[in-house]
Amino acid sequence: MLSKKIILISTLTLCFSIIGCKEEAKTTKWYKDHPDELKLVYEKCQKSGDASENCKNANEAHYQIKQLRKVRTSS
């Protein structure tokens, strides 16, 4: 019985440790305000195919910046 409790506690501790290490997602606005970081994350996400929240926000920021450049050059 004691070994089951130890296994349970160890498993729960491991799960919470893994969940706690998750990277906090940056917003689309944050990426637009930090173009150097946007470039790094966007390229990494394109190579890996990752669909994390950070990748989604970096992709959206990249798209919005491209659209703004199109509008400025066509005016």
GROMACS .gro file of N, CA, C and O in nm:
model
  300
    1MET      N    1   0.082  -0.119   0.000
    1MET     CA    2   0.000   0.000   0.000
    1MET      C    3   0.086   0.126   0.000
    1MET      O    4   0.056   0.221  -0.070
    2LEU      N    5   0.192   0.122   0.077
    2LEU     CA    6   0.281   0.238   0.085
    2LEU      C    7   0.348   0.264  -0.050
    2LEU      O    8   0.360   0.379  -0.092
    3SER      N    9   0.387   0.156  -0.119
    3SER     CA   10   0.453   0.176  -0.248
    3SER      C   11   0.357   0.235  -0.351
    3SER      O   12   0.399   0.312  -0.438
    4LYS      N   13   0.228   0.204  -0.344
    4LYS     CA   14   0.130   0.263  -0.435
    4LYS      C   15   0.117   0.413  -0.410
    4LYS      O   16   0.106   0.492  -0.504
    5LYS      N   17   0.122   0.454  -0.284
    5LYS     CA   18   0.115   0.596  -0.251
    5LYS      C   19   0.238   0.669  -0.302
    5LYS      O   20   0.228   0.778  -0.356
    6ILE      N   21   0.353   0.607  -0.288
    6ILE     CA   22   0.478   0.668  -0.336
    6ILE      C   23   0.474   0.683  -0.488
    6ILE      O   24   0.511   0.788  -0.541
    7ILE      N   25   0.428   0.581  -0.556
    7ILE     CA   26   0.418   0.587  -0.702
    7ILE      C   27   0.319   0.696  -0.744
    7ILE      O   28   0.346   0.774  -0.835
    8LEU      N   29   0.205   0.702  -0.677
    8LEU     CA   30   0.105   0.803  -0.708
    8LEU      C   31   0.160   0.943  -0.686
    8LEU      O   32   0.147   1.031  -0.773
    9ILE      N   33   0.222   0.966  -0.575
    9ILE     CA   34   0.278   1.098  -0.544
    9ILE      C   35   0.389   1.135  -0.643
    9ILE      O   36   0.394   1.247  -0.693
   10SER      N   37   0.473   1.040  -0.676
   10SER     CA   38   0.580   1.064  -0.773
   10SER      C   39   0.523   1.098  -0.911
   10SER      O   40   0.570   1.189  -0.978
   11THR      N   41   0.422   1.024  -0.952
   11THR     CA   42   0.359   1.049  -1.083
   11THR      C   43   0.294   1.187  -1.087
   11THR      O   44   0.311   1.261  -1.184
   12LEU      N   45   0.222   1.223  -0.984
   12LEU     CA   46   0.158   1.354  -0.979
   12LEU      C   47   0.261   1.467  -0.978
   12LEU      O   48   0.244   1.568  -1.047
   13THR      N   49   0.367   1.448  -0.903
   13THR     CA   50   0.474   1.549  -0.899
   13THR      C   51   0.536   1.567  -1.037
   13THR      O   52   0.559   1.680  -1.082
   14LEU      N   53   0.562   1.458  -1.106
   14LEU     CA   54   0.619   1.465  -1.240
   14LEU      C   55   0.525   1.536  -1.336
   14LEU      O   56   0.567   1.622  -1.413
   15CYS      N   57   0.398   1.503  -1.330
   15CYS     CA   58   0.299   1.566  -1.419
   15CYS      C   59   0.293   1.717  -1.395
   15CYS      O   60   0.293   1.795  -1.490
   16PHE      N   61   0.286   1.758  -1.271
   16PHE     CA   62   0.280   1.901  -1.240
   16PHE      C   63   0.410   1.972  -1.278
   16PHE      O   64   0.407   2.087  -1.319
   17SER      N   65   0.522   1.904  -1.267
   17SER     CA   66   0.649   1.963  -1.307
   17SER      C   67   0.652   1.988  -1.458
   17SER      O   68   0.698   2.092  -1.504
   18ILE      N   69   0.604   1.893  -1.533
   18ILE     CA   70   0.603   1.907  -1.679
   18ILE      C   71   0.508   2.019  -1.720
   18ILE      O   72   0.540   2.102  -1.804
   19ILE      N   73   0.391   2.023  -1.660
   19ILE     CA   74   0.292   2.126  -1.692
   19ILE      C   75   0.346   2.264  -1.654
   19ILE      O   76   0.329   2.360  -1.728
   20GLY      N   77   0.415   2.273  -1.544
   20GLY     CA   78   0.470   2.400  -1.497
   20GLY      C   79   0.581   2.453  -1.585
   20GLY      O   80   0.609   2.573  -1.585
   21CYS      N   81   0.644   2.370  -1.665
   21CYS     CA   82   0.755   2.412  -1.750
   21CYS      C   83   0.709   2.466  -1.884
   21CYS      O   84   0.790   2.507  -1.965
   22LYS      N   85   0.582   2.464  -1.909
   22LYS     CA   86   0.530   2.510  -2.038
   22LYS      C   87   0.560   2.658  -2.056
   22LYS      O   88   0.538   2.739  -1.967
   23GLU      N   89   0.606   2.692  -2.176
   23GLU     CA   90   0.641   2.830  -2.207
   23GLU      C   91   0.514   2.915  -2.217
   23GLU      O   92   0.415   2.874  -2.274
   24GLU      N   93   0.520   3.034  -2.159
   24GLU     CA   94   0.406   3.125  -2.165
   24GLU      C   95   0.393   3.180  -2.307
   24GLU      O   96   0.490   3.223  -2.368
   25ALA      N   97   0.273   3.179  -2.360
   25ALA     CA   98   0.249   3.225  -2.496
   25ALA      C   99   0.255   3.377  -2.501
   25ALA      O  100   0.200   3.446  -2.416
   26LYS      N  101   0.321   3.427  -2.605
   26LYS     CA  102   0.326   3.571  -2.631
   26LYS      C  103   0.208   3.605  -2.722
   26LYS      O  104   0.164   3.525  -2.802
   27THR      N  105   0.160   3.728  -2.713
   27THR     CA  106   0.047   3.770  -2.795
   27THR      C  107   0.095   3.812  -2.933
   27THR      O  108   0.215   3.837  -2.955
   28THR      N  109  -0.001   3.824  -3.025
   28THR     CA  110   0.030   3.873  -3.159
   28THR      C  111   0.089   4.013  -3.151
   28THR      O  112   0.188   4.045  -3.218
   29LYS      N  113   0.031   4.098  -3.067
   29LYS     CA  114   0.082   4.234  -3.050
   29LYS      C  115   0.225   4.232  -2.999
   29LYS      O  116   0.309   4.310  -3.045
   30TRP      N  117   0.255   4.143  -2.906
   30TRP     CA  118   0.391   4.135  -2.853
   30TRP      C  119   0.489   4.103  -2.965
   30TRP      O  120   0.594   4.165  -2.975
   31TYR      N  121   0.454   4.008  -3.050
   31TYR     CA  122   0.543   3.973  -3.161
   31TYR      C  123   0.558   4.089  -3.259
   31TYR      O  124   0.666   4.113  -3.312
   32LYS      N  125   0.449   4.164  -3.282
   32LYS     CA  126   0.460   4.280  -3.371
   32LYS      C  127   0.551   4.386  -3.312
   32LYS      O  128   0.619   4.458  -3.385
   33ASP      N  129   0.555   4.397  -3.180
   33ASP     CA  130   0.640   4.495  -3.112
   33ASP      C  131   0.784   4.447  -3.095
   33ASP      O  132   0.871   4.525  -3.056
   34HIS      N  133   0.810   4.318  -3.121
   34HIS     CA  134   0.944   4.258  -3.105
   34HIS      C  135   0.982   4.182  -3.233
   34HIS      O  136   0.979   4.058  -3.235
   35PRO      N  137   1.013   4.255  -3.339
   35PRO     CA  138   1.036   4.191  -3.468
   35PRO      C  139   1.151   4.090  -3.471
   35PRO      O  140   1.145   3.992  -3.546
   36ASP      N  141   1.255   4.111  -3.392
   36ASP     CA  142   1.366   4.015  -3.391
   36ASP      C  143   1.321   3.880  -3.337
   36ASP      O  144   1.353   3.775  -3.393
   37GLU      N  145   1.245   3.883  -3.228
   37GLU     CA  146   1.193   3.759  -3.170
   37GLU      C  147   1.091   3.695  -3.264
   37GLU      O  148   1.086   3.573  -3.280
   38LEU      N  149   1.010   3.779  -3.329
   38LEU     CA  150   0.912   3.729  -3.426
   38LEU      C  151   0.982   3.651  -3.536
   38LEU      O  152   0.941   3.541  -3.570
   39LYS      N  153   1.090   3.706  -3.588
   39LYS     CA  154   1.162   3.639  -3.697
   39LYS      C  155   1.213   3.502  -3.652
   39LYS      O  156   1.196   3.402  -3.723
   40LEU      N  157   1.271   3.496  -3.533
   40LEU     CA  158   1.323   3.368  -3.482
   40LEU      C  159   1.213   3.265  -3.463
   40LEU      O  160   1.224   3.150  -3.507
   41VAL      N  161   1.107   3.305  -3.397
   41VAL     CA  162   0.998   3.211  -3.367
   41VAL      C  163   0.925   3.170  -3.495
   41VAL      O  164   0.896   3.052  -3.515
   42TYR      N  165   0.900   3.266  -3.583
   42TYR     CA  166   0.829   3.237  -3.708
   42TYR      C  167   0.908   3.135  -3.790
   42TYR      O  168   0.851   3.036  -3.838
   43GLU      N  169   1.038   3.156  -3.805
   43GLU     CA  170   1.120   3.063  -3.884
   43GLU      C  171   1.125   2.925  -3.820
   43GLU      O  172   1.116   2.824  -3.889
   44LYS      N  173   1.138   2.922  -3.687
   44LYS     CA  174   1.141   2.794  -3.617
   44LYS      C  175   1.008   2.719  -3.636
   44LYS      O  176   1.007   2.598  -3.662
   45CYS      N  177   0.898   2.791  -3.626
   45CYS     CA  178   0.767   2.729  -3.641
   45CYS      C  179   0.744   2.679  -3.784
   45CYS      O  180   0.684   2.574  -3.804
   46GLN      N  181   0.793   2.754  -3.882
   46GLN     CA  182   0.778   2.712  -4.021
   46GLN      C  183   0.856   2.583  -4.047
   46GLN      O  184   0.809   2.495  -4.117
   47LYS      N  185   0.974   2.573  -3.988
   47LYS     CA  186   1.057   2.454  -4.007
   47LYS      C  187   0.999   2.332  -3.936
   47LYS      O  188   0.999   2.222  -3.989
   48SER      N  189   0.949   2.354  -3.815
   48SER     CA  190   0.903   2.241  -3.733
   48SER      C  191   0.758   2.203  -3.760
   48SER      O  192   0.718   2.091  -3.731
   49GLY      N  193   0.679   2.297  -3.811
   49GLY     CA  194   0.537   2.270  -3.830
   49GLY      C  195   0.459   2.273  -3.699
   49GLY      O  196   0.346   2.226  -3.692
   50ASP      N  197   0.520   2.328  -3.596
   50ASP     CA  198   0.457   2.335  -3.464
   50ASP      C  199   0.328   2.418  -3.470
   50ASP      O  200   0.320   2.515  -3.545
   51ALA      N  201   0.229   2.379  -3.393
   51ALA     CA  202   0.102   2.451  -3.390
   51ALA      C  203   0.073   2.504  -3.250
   51ALA      O  204  -0.042   2.515  -3.209
   52SER      N  205   0.179   2.540  -3.178
   52SER     CA  206   0.162   2.593  -3.042
   52SER      C  207   0.098   2.731  -3.048
   52SER      O  208   0.088   2.794  -3.153
   53GLU      N  209   0.056   2.780  -2.934
   53GLU     CA  210  -0.003   2.913  -2.925
   53GLU      C  211   0.097   3.019  -2.969
   53GLU      O  212   0.060   3.115  -3.039
   54ASN      N  213   0.224   3.003  -2.932
   54ASN     CA  214   0.326   3.098  -2.976
   54ASN      C  215   0.340   3.098  -3.127
   54ASN      O  216   0.355   3.203  -3.189
   55CYS      N  217   0.337   2.981  -3.188
   55CYS     CA  218   0.349   2.973  -3.334
   55CYS      C  219   0.228   3.037  -3.402
   55CYS      O  220   0.244   3.110  -3.500
   56LYS      N  221   0.111   3.012  -3.350
   56LYS     CA  222  -0.009   3.074  -3.407
   56LYS      C  223   0.000   3.226  -3.400
   56LYS      O  224  -0.031   3.296  -3.497
   57ASN      N  225   0.042   3.278  -3.286
   57ASN     CA  226   0.051   3.423  -3.269
   57ASN      C  227   0.164   3.482  -3.354
   57ASN      O  228   0.149   3.591  -3.409
   58ALA      N  229   0.275   3.413  -3.365
   58ALA     CA  230   0.384   3.460  -3.450
   58ALA      C  231   0.341   3.459  -3.596
   58ALA      O  232   0.371   3.554  -3.671
   59ASN      N  233   0.271   3.356  -3.640
   59ASN     CA  234   0.221   3.350  -3.777
   59ASN      C  235   0.124   3.465  -3.805
   59ASN      O  236   0.130   3.528  -3.910
   60GLU      N  237   0.036   3.491  -3.711
   60GLU     CA  238  -0.061   3.600  -3.728
   60GLU      C  239   0.010   3.735  -3.735
   60GLU      O  240  -0.023   3.820  -3.818
   61ALA      N  241   0.107   3.757  -3.647
   61ALA     CA  242   0.183   3.883  -3.649
   61ALA      C  243   0.257   3.899  -3.781
   61ALA      O  244   0.258   4.007  -3.840
   62HIS      N  245   0.318   3.792  -3.828
   62HIS     CA  246   0.390   3.795  -3.956
   62HIS      C  247   0.293   3.831  -4.069
   62HIS      O  248   0.324   3.915  -4.155
   63TYR      N  249   0.177   3.770  -4.071
   63TYR     CA  250   0.076   3.797  -4.173
   63TYR      C  251   0.031   3.944  -4.168
   63TYR      O  252   0.021   4.011  -4.271
   64GLN      N  253   0.003   3.994  -4.048
   64GLN     CA  254  -0.043   4.132  -4.034
   64GLN      C  255   0.063   4.231  -4.082
   64GLN      O  256   0.031   4.330  -4.149
   65ILE      N  257   0.189   4.205  -4.050
   65ILE     CA  258   0.297   4.293  -4.094
   65ILE      C  259   0.308   4.291  -4.246
   65ILE      O  260   0.325   4.396  -4.310
   66LYS      N  261   0.296   4.173  -4.306
   66LYS     CA  262   0.300   4.163  -4.452
   66LYS      C  263   0.186   4.242  -4.515
   66LYS      O  264   0.205   4.310  -4.617
   67GLN      N  265   0.067   4.234  -4.456
   67GLN     CA  266  -0.048   4.307  -4.510
   67GLN      C  267  -0.027   4.457  -4.500
   67GLN      O  268  -0.062   4.532  -4.591
   68LEU      N  269   0.029   4.504  -4.390
   68LEU     CA  270   0.056   4.647  -4.374
   68LEU      C  271   0.156   4.696  -4.479
   68LEU      O  272   0.142   4.805  -4.534
   69ARG      N  273   0.257   4.615  -4.507
   69ARG     CA  274   0.357   4.653  -4.608
   69ARG      C  275   0.293   4.661  -4.746
   69ARG      O  276   0.325   4.750  -4.824
   70LYS      N  277   0.201   4.569  -4.776
   70LYS     CA  278   0.132   4.572  -4.907
   70LYS      C  279   0.051   4.699  -4.921
   70LYS      O  280   0.049   4.763  -5.026
   71VAL      N  281  -0.021   4.737  -4.816
   71VAL     CA  282  -0.105   4.856  -4.819
   71VAL      C  283  -0.018   4.980  -4.837
   71VAL      O  284  -0.051   5.068  -4.918
   72ARG      N  285   0.093   4.988  -4.770
   72ARG     CA  286   0.182   5.105  -4.778
   72ARG      C  287   0.247   5.116  -4.916
   72ARG      O  288   0.266   5.225  -4.966
   73THR      N  289   0.284   5.004  -4.976
   73THR     CA  290   0.351   5.009  -5.107
   73THR      C  291   0.253   5.032  -5.220
   73THR      O  292   0.291   5.081  -5.325
   74SER      N  293   0.126   4.998  -5.202
   74SER     CA  294   0.029   5.018  -5.309
   74SER      C  295  -0.035   5.157  -5.304
   74SER      O  296  -0.107   5.194  -5.394
   75SER      N  297  -0.010   5.232  -5.199
   75SER     CA  298  -0.069   5.365  -5.186
   75SER      C  299   0.009   5.469  -5.263
   75SER      O  300   0.120   5.465  -5.290
   0.00000   0.00000   0.00000
